[in-house]
């Protein structure tokens, strides 16, 4: 089966984290129970049940949309549909609606990105148990969310250098500056004690022993026994026990410890900025959505 790129289902950038499924077609509306009303827009029981059934038939759609397992309930799906309606109502109020041409152009772009024709796209969707009408409606909703974001949220805040740096530090690996001292007949504990007591300097070690620098190294790249010993040690330190490394007896000299590096941070800056923007948007979107829930006339039929 052909594997889709992420862009097949989701807009690139910060909007991907909040995508939800578009409105479903409903038959026999007059016989439906109204489960909720958002403004003047009713949400019917059959709509909720149809969406829930579709999600249960299409695991790939569940994963792509980031729907939690505990949200695959009637109430959970109702909550998702309420969010969609809030977006639709707000977009209409802001005169930020989406044209049929915009939706078609976006679908054509997605097909092209996946080296598919229009028919090929429809066939692949069918294999994934995703009806084309629902997929098309979802694309429309994505564009609506983008439009609402541009009008309501982009101007209300942004990320700082410190937020980008903090995100990097939360992900960066801890590294140690390590050198290996390969020993001749010198006893490991005696040499470690001499170094720790200041009787033997690093320069003296270099003169009398074979010393190999490993530079900045993460623990997961080392043998387990060495990694465990380094993790328990102070920095700087010469570990008192010796290790067999490539058939030789060696001491491990830990010269420094750091969390990431400026060089790595700069190389990842663009990626980190995009991720920080996504996190910032999600936070502001949730706050905005909570306020909209309070401001709008949302009625839920519990009976």
PDB file of C-alpha atoms in Angstrom:
ATOM      1  CA  UNK A   1       0.000   0.000   0.000  1.00  0.00           C
ATOM      2  CA  UNK A   2       1.284   3.456  -0.864  1.00  0.00           C
ATOM      3  CA  UNK A   3       2.414   5.427   2.175  1.00  0.00           C
ATOM      4  CA  UNK A   4       1.244   9.028   2.191  1.00  0.00           C
ATOM      5  CA  UNK A   5       3.362  11.961   3.132  1.00  0.00           C
ATOM      6  CA  UNK A   6       2.134  13.873   6.128  1.00  0.00           C
ATOM      7  CA  UNK A   7       1.121  16.763   3.873  1.00  0.00           C
ATOM      8  CA  UNK A   8      -1.425  14.426   2.253  1.00  0.00           C
ATOM      9  CA  UNK A   9      -3.712  14.927   5.214  1.00  0.00           C
ATOM     10  CA  UNK A  10      -2.411  17.945   7.050  1.00  0.00           C
ATOM     11  CA  UNK A  11      -1.467  21.512   6.225  1.00  0.00           C
ATOM     12  CA  UNK A  12       2.226  22.175   6.872  1.00  0.00           C
ATOM     13  CA  UNK A  13       3.299  24.327   9.804  1.00  0.00           C
ATOM     14  CA  UNK A  14       1.495  25.265  12.939  1.00  0.00           C
ATOM     15  CA  UNK A  15      -2.060  24.425  11.878  1.00  0.00           C
ATOM     16  CA  UNK A  16      -1.525  20.647  11.796  1.00  0.00           C
ATOM     17  CA  UNK A  17      -1.983  20.152  15.548  1.00  0.00           C
ATOM     18  CA  UNK A  18      -5.615  21.359  15.544  1.00  0.00           C
ATOM     19  CA  UNK A  19      -7.109  19.675  12.480  1.00  0.00           C
ATOM     20  CA  UNK A  20     -10.430  17.906  12.916  1.00  0.00           C
ATOM     21  CA  UNK A  21     -12.792  16.194  10.503  1.00  0.00           C
ATOM     22  CA  UNK A  22     -15.203  18.175   8.413  1.00  0.00           C
ATOM     23  CA  UNK A  23     -18.983  18.109   8.776  1.00  0.00           C
ATOM     24  CA  UNK A  24     -20.624  14.880   7.707  1.00  0.00           C
ATOM     25  CA  UNK A  25     -23.643  14.592   5.425  1.00  0.00           C
ATOM     26  CA  UNK A  26     -26.765  13.538   7.251  1.00  0.00           C
ATOM     27  CA  UNK A  27     -29.923  11.876   5.977  1.00  0.00           C
ATOM     28  CA  UNK A  28     -33.393  12.260   7.414  1.00  0.00           C
ATOM     29  CA  UNK A  29     -32.498  15.389   9.345  1.00  0.00           C
ATOM     30  CA  UNK A  30     -36.099  15.993  10.325  1.00  0.00           C
ATOM     31  CA  UNK A  31     -36.085  12.759  12.316  1.00  0.00           C
ATOM     32  CA  UNK A  32     -32.766  13.455  14.033  1.00  0.00           C
ATOM     33  CA  UNK A  33     -32.388  14.385  17.631  1.00  0.00           C
ATOM     34  CA  UNK A  34     -30.626  17.736  18.086  1.00  0.00           C
ATOM     35  CA  UNK A  35     -27.682  17.052  20.408  1.00  0.00           C
ATOM     36  CA  UNK A  36     -26.351  20.611  20.533  1.00  0.00           C
ATOM     37  CA  UNK A  37     -26.715  24.070  19.017  1.00  0.00           C
ATOM     38  CA  UNK A  38     -23.788  26.417  18.347  1.00  0.00           C
ATOM     39  CA  UNK A  39     -25.192  29.866  17.682  1.00  0.00           C
ATOM     40  CA  UNK A  40     -27.918  29.053  15.164  1.00  0.00           C
ATOM     41  CA  UNK A  41     -26.235  25.871  13.905  1.00  0.00           C
ATOM     42  CA  UNK A  42     -27.645  22.522  15.117  1.00  0.00           C
ATOM     43  CA  UNK A  43     -25.532  19.418  15.643  1.00  0.00           C
ATOM     44  CA  UNK A  44     -27.556  16.285  15.022  1.00  0.00           C
ATOM     45  CA  UNK A  45     -27.179  12.925  16.700  1.00  0.00           C
ATOM     46  CA  UNK A  46     -26.735  11.166  13.351  1.00  0.00           C
ATOM     47  CA  UNK A  47     -23.860  13.496  12.494  1.00  0.00           C
ATOM     48  CA  UNK A  48     -22.024  12.530  15.673  1.00  0.00           C
ATOM     49  CA  UNK A  49     -22.691   8.830  15.172  1.00  0.00           C
ATOM     50  CA  UNK A  50     -21.532   8.970  11.533  1.00  0.00           C
ATOM     51  CA  UNK A  51     -18.281  10.665  12.463  1.00  0.00           C
ATOM     52  CA  UNK A  52     -17.614   8.215  15.266  1.00  0.00           C
ATOM     53  CA  UNK A  53     -18.254   5.257  12.959  1.00  0.00           C
ATOM     54  CA  UNK A  54     -15.899   6.642  10.316  1.00  0.00           C
ATOM     55  CA  UNK A  55     -13.082   7.134  12.809  1.00  0.00           C
ATOM     56  CA  UNK A  56     -13.484   3.611  14.109  1.00  0.00           C
ATOM     57  CA  UNK A  57     -13.226   2.248  10.544  1.00  0.00           C
ATOM     58  CA  UNK A  58     -10.121   4.284   9.680  1.00  0.00           C
ATOM     59  CA  UNK A  59      -7.272   3.929  12.221  1.00  0.00           C
ATOM     60  CA  UNK A  60      -4.945   5.960  10.013  1.00  0.00           C
ATOM     61  CA  UNK A  61      -7.338   8.907  10.254  1.00  0.00           C
ATOM     62  CA  UNK A  62      -7.374   8.610  14.052  1.00  0.00           C
ATOM     63  CA  UNK A  63      -3.578   8.767  14.139  1.00  0.00           C
ATOM     64  CA  UNK A  64      -3.256  11.635  11.692  1.00  0.00           C
ATOM     65  CA  UNK A  65      -5.844  13.746  13.474  1.00  0.00           C
ATOM     66  CA  UNK A  66      -4.309  12.998  16.846  1.00  0.00           C
ATOM     67  CA  UNK A  67      -7.603  11.826  18.311  1.00  0.00           C
ATOM     68  CA  UNK A  68      -7.052  10.251  21.711  1.00  0.00           C
ATOM     69  CA  UNK A  69      -8.549   6.838  22.368  1.00  0.00           C
ATOM     70  CA  UNK A  70     -10.597   8.168  25.266  1.00  0.00           C
ATOM     71  CA  UNK A  71     -12.129  10.754  22.891  1.00  0.00           C
ATOM     72  CA  UNK A  72     -13.646   8.064  20.659  1.00  0.00           C
ATOM     73  CA  UNK A  73     -16.994   8.370  22.428  1.00  0.00           C
ATOM     74  CA  UNK A  74     -20.240  10.105  21.610  1.00  0.00           C
ATOM     75  CA  UNK A  75     -19.426  12.996  23.970  1.00  0.00           C
ATOM     76  CA  UNK A  76     -15.848  13.226  22.727  1.00  0.00           C
ATOM     77  CA  UNK A  77     -16.886  13.502  19.095  1.00  0.00           C
ATOM     78  CA  UNK A  78     -19.629  15.980  19.992  1.00  0.00           C
ATOM     79  CA  UNK A  79     -16.967  18.171  21.571  1.00  0.00           C
ATOM     80  CA  UNK A  80     -14.876  17.992  18.370  1.00  0.00           C
ATOM     81  CA  UNK A  81     -17.842  18.981  16.221  1.00  0.00           C
ATOM     82  CA  UNK A  82     -18.602  21.921  18.530  1.00  0.00           C
ATOM     83  CA  UNK A  83     -15.027  23.136  17.962  1.00  0.00           C
ATOM     84  CA  UNK A  84     -15.522  22.859  14.204  1.00  0.00           C
ATOM     85  CA  UNK A  85     -18.746  24.838  14.345  1.00  0.00           C
ATOM     86  CA  UNK A  86     -17.101  27.570  16.409  1.00  0.00           C
ATOM     87  CA  UNK A  87     -14.469  27.891  13.676  1.00  0.00           C
ATOM     88  CA  UNK A  88     -17.107  27.986  10.931  1.00  0.00           C
ATOM     89  CA  UNK A  89     -19.280  30.549  12.702  1.00  0.00           C
ATOM     90  CA  UNK A  90     -16.269  32.740  13.497  1.00  0.00           C
ATOM     91  CA  UNK A  91     -14.956  32.579   9.933  1.00  0.00           C
ATOM     92  CA  UNK A  92     -18.346  33.732   8.649  1.00  0.00           C
ATOM     93  CA  UNK A  93     -18.410  36.605  11.148  1.00  0.00           C
ATOM     94  CA  UNK A  94     -14.911  37.644  10.024  1.00  0.00           C
ATOM     95  CA  UNK A  95     -15.857  37.358   6.348  1.00  0.00           C
ATOM     96  CA  UNK A  96     -13.065  34.785   6.065  1.00  0.00           C
ATOM     97  CA  UNK A  97     -14.968  32.009   4.333  1.00  0.00           C
ATOM     98  CA  UNK A  98     -13.356  29.622   1.837  1.00  0.00           C
ATOM     99  CA  UNK A  99     -14.155  29.378  -1.865  1.00  0.00           C
ATOM    100  CA  UNK A 100     -14.590  26.143  -3.783  1.00  0.00           C
ATOM    101  CA  UNK A 101     -11.568  27.116  -5.906  1.00  0.00           C
ATOM    102  CA  UNK A 102      -9.329  27.413  -2.829  1.00  0.00           C
ATOM    103  CA  UNK A 103     -10.328  23.937  -1.704  1.00  0.00           C
ATOM    104  CA  UNK A 104      -9.793  22.440  -5.164  1.00  0.00           C
ATOM    105  CA  UNK A 105      -6.388  24.091  -5.522  1.00  0.00           C
ATOM    106  CA  UNK A 106      -5.268  22.746  -2.165  1.00  0.00           C
ATOM    107  CA  UNK A 107      -6.397  19.218  -3.013  1.00  0.00           C
ATOM    108  CA  UNK A 108      -4.600  19.419  -6.371  1.00  0.00           C
ATOM    109  CA  UNK A 109      -1.431  20.552  -4.587  1.00  0.00           C
ATOM    110  CA  UNK A 110      -1.615  17.659  -2.123  1.00  0.00           C
ATOM    111  CA  UNK A 111      -2.116  15.173  -4.966  1.00  0.00           C
ATOM    112  CA  UNK A 112       0.884  16.621  -6.813  1.00  0.00           C
ATOM    113  CA  UNK A 113       3.069  16.463  -3.692  1.00  0.00           C
ATOM    114  CA  UNK A 114       2.291  12.758  -3.493  1.00  0.00           C
ATOM    115  CA  UNK A 115       2.828  12.148  -7.232  1.00  0.00           C
ATOM    116  CA  UNK A 116      -0.847  11.364  -7.713  1.00  0.00           C
ATOM    117  CA  UNK A 117      -3.524  12.364 -10.176  1.00  0.00           C
ATOM    118  CA  UNK A 118      -6.941  13.490  -8.963  1.00  0.00           C
ATOM    119  CA  UNK A 119      -8.304   9.979  -9.571  1.00  0.00           C
ATOM    120  CA  UNK A 120      -5.276   8.451  -7.878  1.00  0.00           C
ATOM    121  CA  UNK A 121      -5.905  10.570  -4.813  1.00  0.00           C
ATOM    122  CA  UNK A 122      -9.528   9.426  -4.623  1.00  0.00           C
ATOM    123  CA  UNK A 123      -8.500   5.784  -4.971  1.00  0.00           C
ATOM    124  CA  UNK A 124      -5.931   6.065  -2.216  1.00  0.00           C
ATOM    125  CA  UNK A 125      -8.447   7.722   0.079  1.00  0.00           C
ATOM    126  CA  UNK A 126     -10.865   4.876  -0.604  1.00  0.00           C
ATOM    127  CA  UNK A 127      -8.176   2.358   0.391  1.00  0.00           C
ATOM    128  CA  UNK A 128      -7.778   4.192   3.689  1.00  0.00           C
ATOM    129  CA  UNK A 129     -11.582   4.143   4.182  1.00  0.00           C
ATOM    130  CA  UNK A 130     -11.806   7.938   3.973  1.00  0.00           C
ATOM    131  CA  UNK A 131     -14.772   9.166   1.849  1.00  0.00           C
ATOM    132  CA  UNK A 132     -13.709  11.883  -0.576  1.00  0.00           C
ATOM    133  CA  UNK A 133     -16.535  14.234   0.447  1.00  0.00           C
ATOM    134  CA  UNK A 134     -15.398  14.105   4.064  1.00  0.00           C
ATOM    135  CA  UNK A 135     -11.766  14.605   3.013  1.00  0.00           C
ATOM    136  CA  UNK A 136     -12.731  17.608   0.890  1.00  0.00           C
ATOM    137  CA  UNK A 137     -14.739  19.077   3.766  1.00  0.00           C
ATOM    138  CA  UNK A 138     -11.740  18.574   6.033  1.00  0.00           C
ATOM    139  CA  UNK A 139      -9.506  20.551   3.667  1.00  0.00           C
ATOM    140  CA  UNK A 140     -12.055  23.363   3.723  1.00  0.00           C
ATOM    141  CA  UNK A 141     -12.034  23.344   7.508  1.00  0.00           C
ATOM    142  CA  UNK A 142      -8.235  23.513   7.565  1.00  0.00           C
ATOM    143  CA  UNK A 143      -8.290  26.605   5.378  1.00  0.00           C
ATOM    144  CA  UNK A 144     -10.985  28.143   7.580  1.00  0.00           C
ATOM    145  CA  UNK A 145      -8.803  27.576  10.627  1.00  0.00           C
ATOM    146  CA  UNK A 146      -5.878  29.179   8.836  1.00  0.00           C
ATOM    147  CA  UNK A 147      -8.004  32.202   7.985  1.00  0.00           C
ATOM    148  CA  UNK A 148      -9.280  32.532  11.541  1.00  0.00           C
ATOM    149  CA  UNK A 149      -5.721  32.216  12.836  1.00  0.00           C
ATOM    150  CA  UNK A 150      -4.548  35.018  10.561  1.00  0.00           C
ATOM    151  CA  UNK A 151      -7.364  37.321  11.671  1.00  0.00           C
ATOM    152  CA  UNK A 152      -7.717  36.451  15.350  1.00  0.00           C
ATOM    153  CA  UNK A 153      -4.492  34.965  16.704  1.00  0.00           C
ATOM    154  CA  UNK A 154      -1.352  35.822  14.743  1.00  0.00           C
ATOM    155  CA  UNK A 155      -1.463  39.458  15.835  1.00  0.00           C
ATOM    156  CA  UNK A 156      -2.059  38.578  19.500  1.00  0.00           C
ATOM    157  CA  UNK A 157       1.367  37.233  20.357  1.00  0.00           C
ATOM    158  CA  UNK A 158       4.533  35.499  19.286  1.00  0.00           C
ATOM    159  CA  UNK A 159       7.470  33.504  20.547  1.00  0.00           C
ATOM    160  CA  UNK A 160      10.653  34.831  22.133  1.00  0.00           C
ATOM    161  CA  UNK A 161      14.276  33.795  21.816  1.00  0.00           C
ATOM    162  CA  UNK A 162      14.119  32.405  25.336  1.00  0.00           C
ATOM    163  CA  UNK A 163      11.163  30.177  24.445  1.00  0.00           C
ATOM    164  CA  UNK A 164      13.092  28.761  21.487  1.00  0.00           C
ATOM    165  CA  UNK A 165      16.159  28.226  23.674  1.00  0.00           C
ATOM    166  CA  UNK A 166      14.083  26.552  26.403  1.00  0.00           C
ATOM    167  CA  UNK A 167      12.519  24.197  23.870  1.00  0.00           C
ATOM    168  CA  UNK A 168      15.990  23.228  22.659  1.00  0.00           C
ATOM    169  CA  UNK A 169      17.247  22.621  26.179  1.00  0.00           C
ATOM    170  CA  UNK A 170      14.275  20.371  26.893  1.00  0.00           C
ATOM    171  CA  UNK A 171      15.303  18.190  23.948  1.00  0.00           C
ATOM    172  CA  UNK A 172      19.089  18.475  23.918  1.00  0.00           C
ATOM    173  CA  UNK A 173      21.198  15.548  25.086  1.00  0.00           C
ATOM    174  CA  UNK A 174      23.526  15.830  28.037  1.00  0.00           C
ATOM    175  CA  UNK A 175      27.112  15.423  26.837  1.00  0.00           C
ATOM    176  CA  UNK A 176      30.399  14.906  28.647  1.00  0.00           C
ATOM    177  CA  UNK A 177      33.885  15.923  27.544  1.00  0.00           C
ATOM    178  CA  UNK A 178      35.784  12.689  27.914  1.00  0.00           C
ATOM    179  CA  UNK A 179      39.359  11.485  27.552  1.00  0.00           C
ATOM    180  CA  UNK A 180      40.610   7.925  27.905  1.00  0.00           C
ATOM    181  CA  UNK A 181      43.887   7.217  29.688  1.00  0.00           C
ATOM    182  CA  UNK A 182      45.331   3.892  28.579  1.00  0.00           C
ATOM    183  CA  UNK A 183      47.444   2.443  31.354  1.00  0.00           C
ATOM    184  CA  UNK A 184      50.607   0.484  31.322  1.00  0.00           C
ATOM    185  CA  UNK A 185      51.469  -1.126  34.609  1.00  0.00           C
ATOM    186  CA  UNK A 186      50.225   1.856  36.620  1.00  0.00           C
ATOM    187  CA  UNK A 187      47.471   0.926  39.047  1.00  0.00           C
ATOM    188  CA  UNK A 188      44.216   2.674  38.213  1.00  0.00           C
ATOM    189  CA  UNK A 189      43.207   3.578  41.758  1.00  0.00           C
ATOM    190  CA  UNK A 190      46.631   4.986  42.571  1.00  0.00           C
ATOM    191  CA  UNK A 191      46.580   7.236  39.517  1.00  0.00           C
ATOM    192  CA  UNK A 192      43.015   8.381  40.171  1.00  0.00           C
ATOM    193  CA  UNK A 193      43.846   9.186  43.780  1.00  0.00           C
ATOM    194  CA  UNK A 194      46.955  11.092  42.766  1.00  0.00           C
ATOM    195  CA  UNK A 195      44.964  13.131  40.238  1.00  0.00           C
ATOM    196  CA  UNK A 196      42.074  13.848  42.606  1.00  0.00           C
ATOM    197  CA  UNK A 197      44.507  14.982  45.343  1.00  0.00           C
ATOM    198  CA  UNK A 198      46.228  17.332  42.945  1.00  0.00           C
ATOM    199  CA  UNK A 199      49.518  15.431  42.992  1.00  0.00           C
ATOM    200  CA  UNK A 200      49.270  14.587  39.298  1.00  0.00           C
ATOM    201  CA  UNK A 201      48.164  17.164  36.735  1.00  0.00           C
ATOM    202  CA  UNK A 202      46.508  16.622  33.378  1.00  0.00           C
ATOM    203  CA  UNK A 203      49.714  17.688  31.658  1.00  0.00           C
ATOM    204  CA  UNK A 204      51.620  15.075  33.612  1.00  0.00           C
ATOM    205  CA  UNK A 205      49.120  12.438  32.646  1.00  0.00           C
ATOM    206  CA  UNK A 206      49.657  13.344  29.008  1.00  0.00           C
ATOM    207  CA  UNK A 207      53.417  13.006  29.383  1.00  0.00           C
ATOM    208  CA  UNK A 208      53.459   9.616  31.027  1.00  0.00           C
ATOM    209  CA  UNK A 209      50.317   7.891  29.745  1.00  0.00           C
ATOM    210  CA  UNK A 210      48.593   7.318  26.397  1.00  0.00           C
ATOM    211  CA  UNK A 211      45.700   9.788  26.442  1.00  0.00           C
ATOM    212  CA  UNK A 212      42.980   9.811  23.785  1.00  0.00           C
ATOM    213  CA  UNK A 213      40.338  12.551  23.671  1.00  0.00           C
ATOM    214  CA  UNK A 214      36.778  11.545  22.754  1.00  0.00           C
ATOM    215  CA  UNK A 215      35.579  15.155  22.835  1.00  0.00           C
ATOM    216  CA  UNK A 216      31.946  15.842  23.735  1.00  0.00           C
ATOM    217  CA  UNK A 217      30.149  12.515  23.961  1.00  0.00           C
ATOM    218  CA  UNK A 218      26.651  11.400  24.969  1.00  0.00           C
ATOM    219  CA  UNK A 219      26.290   8.503  27.383  1.00  0.00           C
ATOM    220  CA  UNK A 220      24.250   6.434  24.942  1.00  0.00           C
ATOM    221  CA  UNK A 221      27.284   6.184  22.667  1.00  0.00           C
ATOM    222  CA  UNK A 222      29.418   4.576  25.396  1.00  0.00           C
ATOM    223  CA  UNK A 223      29.584   1.087  26.862  1.00  0.00           C
ATOM    224  CA  UNK A 224      26.937   0.657  29.539  1.00  0.00           C
ATOM    225  CA  UNK A 225      29.342   0.188  32.461  1.00  0.00           C
ATOM    226  CA  UNK A 226      31.252   3.335  31.519  1.00  0.00           C
ATOM    227  CA  UNK A 227      28.048   5.335  30.991  1.00  0.00           C
ATOM    228  CA  UNK A 228      26.705   4.305  34.396  1.00  0.00           C
ATOM    229  CA  UNK A 229      29.953   5.251  36.137  1.00  0.00           C
ATOM    230  CA  UNK A 230      30.085   8.652  34.418  1.00  0.00           C
ATOM    231  CA  UNK A 231      26.450   9.340  35.253  1.00  0.00           C
ATOM    232  CA  UNK A 232      27.191   8.829  38.949  1.00  0.00           C
ATOM    233  CA  UNK A 233      30.375  10.914  39.000  1.00  0.00           C
ATOM    234  CA  UNK A 234      31.097  14.560  39.720  1.00  0.00           C
ATOM    235  CA  UNK A 235      32.500  16.754  36.963  1.00  0.00           C
ATOM    236  CA  UNK A 236      35.436  17.117  36.476  1.00  0.00           C
ATOM    237  CA  UNK A 237      36.638  13.763  37.718  1.00  0.00           C
ATOM    238  CA  UNK A 238      38.952  10.875  36.978  1.00  0.00           C
ATOM    239  CA  UNK A 239      36.904   7.738  37.562  1.00  0.00           C
ATOM    240  CA  UNK A 240      38.640   5.503  40.132  1.00  0.00           C
ATOM    241  CA  UNK A 241      37.835   2.197  38.417  1.00  0.00           C
ATOM    242  CA  UNK A 242      39.520   1.127  35.216  1.00  0.00           C
ATOM    243  CA  UNK A 243      37.751  -0.314  32.161  1.00  0.00           C
ATOM    244  CA  UNK A 244      38.721  -2.727  29.432  1.00  0.00           C
ATOM    245  CA  UNK A 245      38.577  -0.744  26.213  1.00  0.00           C
ATOM    246  CA  UNK A 246      39.640  -2.423  22.993  1.00  0.00           C
ATOM    247  CA  UNK A 247      41.652  -4.943  24.989  1.00  0.00           C
ATOM    248  CA  UNK A 248      43.501  -2.316  27.006  1.00  0.00           C
ATOM    249  CA  UNK A 249      43.180  -1.172  30.597  1.00  0.00           C
ATOM    250  CA  UNK A 250      42.022   2.449  30.702  1.00  0.00           C
ATOM    251  CA  UNK A 251      40.839   5.182  33.042  1.00  0.00           C
ATOM    252  CA  UNK A 252      38.083   7.606  32.071  1.00  0.00           C
ATOM    253  CA  UNK A 253      38.753  11.318  32.592  1.00  0.00           C
ATOM    254  CA  UNK A 254      35.576  13.460  32.637  1.00  0.00           C
ATOM    255  CA  UNK A 255      36.548  17.089  31.978  1.00  0.00           C
ATOM    256  CA  UNK A 256      33.165  18.786  31.528  1.00  0.00           C
ATOM    257  CA  UNK A 257      29.399  18.451  31.210  1.00  0.00           C
ATOM    258  CA  UNK A 258      26.945  20.380  29.062  1.00  0.00           C
ATOM    259  CA  UNK A 259      23.343  20.290  27.850  1.00  0.00           C
ATOM    260  CA  UNK A 260      23.531  20.660  24.080  1.00  0.00           C
ATOM    261  CA  UNK A 261      25.715  23.239  22.377  1.00  0.00           C
ATOM    262  CA  UNK A 262      25.433  26.633  20.682  1.00  0.00           C
ATOM    263  CA  UNK A 263      26.483  25.058  17.402  1.00  0.00           C
ATOM    264  CA  UNK A 264      23.720  22.466  17.518  1.00  0.00           C
ATOM    265  CA  UNK A 265      21.175  25.069  18.635  1.00  0.00           C
ATOM    266  CA  UNK A 266      21.936  27.277  15.635  1.00  0.00           C
ATOM    267  CA  UNK A 267      21.765  24.333  13.239  1.00  0.00           C
ATOM    268  CA  UNK A 268      18.294  23.465  14.589  1.00  0.00           C
ATOM    269  CA  UNK A 269      17.024  27.024  14.999  1.00  0.00           C
ATOM    270  CA  UNK A 270      14.567  26.970  12.061  1.00  0.00           C
ATOM    271  CA  UNK A 271      13.096  23.626  13.125  1.00  0.00           C
ATOM    272  CA  UNK A 272      12.867  24.732  16.767  1.00  0.00           C
ATOM    273  CA  UNK A 273      11.232  28.014  15.759  1.00  0.00           C
ATOM    274  CA  UNK A 274       8.520  26.188  13.806  1.00  0.00           C
ATOM    275  CA  UNK A 275       7.899  23.821  16.702  1.00  0.00           C
ATOM    276  CA  UNK A 276       7.793  26.652  19.240  1.00  0.00           C
ATOM    277  CA  UNK A 277       5.330  28.514  17.037  1.00  0.00           C
ATOM    278  CA  UNK A 278       3.148  25.411  16.879  1.00  0.00           C
ATOM    279  CA  UNK A 279       3.205  25.018  20.670  1.00  0.00           C
ATOM    280  CA  UNK A 280       2.478  28.732  21.106  1.00  0.00           C
ATOM    281  CA  UNK A 281      -0.376  28.583  18.617  1.00  0.00           C
ATOM    282  CA  UNK A 282      -1.924  25.537  20.249  1.00  0.00           C
ATOM    283  CA  UNK A 283      -1.860  27.254  23.626  1.00  0.00           C
ATOM    284  CA  UNK A 284      -3.370  30.477  22.295  1.00  0.00           C
ATOM    285  CA  UNK A 285      -5.891  28.567  20.189  1.00  0.00           C
ATOM    286  CA  UNK A 286      -7.119  26.627  23.219  1.00  0.00           C
ATOM    287  CA  UNK A 287      -7.440  29.828  25.232  1.00  0.00           C
ATOM    288  CA  UNK A 288      -9.272  31.505  22.361  1.00  0.00           C
ATOM    289  CA  UNK A 289     -11.552  28.493  21.927  1.00  0.00           C
ATOM    290  CA  UNK A 290     -12.404  28.393  25.638  1.00  0.00           C
ATOM    291  CA  UNK A 291     -13.368  32.068  25.506  1.00  0.00           C
ATOM    292  CA  UNK A 292     -15.477  31.487  22.388  1.00  0.00           C
ATOM    293  CA  UNK A 293     -17.295  28.655  24.142  1.00  0.00           C
ATOM    294  CA  UNK A 294     -18.243  31.073  26.892  1.00  0.00           C
ATOM    295  CA  UNK A 295     -19.213  33.914  24.559  1.00  0.00           C
ATOM    296  CA  UNK A 296     -21.227  31.896  22.060  1.00  0.00           C
ATOM    297  CA  UNK A 297     -24.692  30.588  22.702  1.00  0.00           C
ATOM    298  CA  UNK A 298     -23.871  26.869  22.902  1.00  0.00           C
ATOM    299  CA  UNK A 299     -26.694  24.624  24.054  1.00  0.00           C
ATOM    300  CA  UNK A 300     -26.153  20.923  24.701  1.00  0.00           C
ATOM    301  CA  UNK A 301     -29.079  18.545  24.977  1.00  0.00           C
ATOM    302  CA  UNK A 302     -28.171  16.119  27.776  1.00  0.00           C
ATOM    303  CA  UNK A 303     -31.446  14.234  27.772  1.00  0.00           C
TER     304      UNK A 303
END
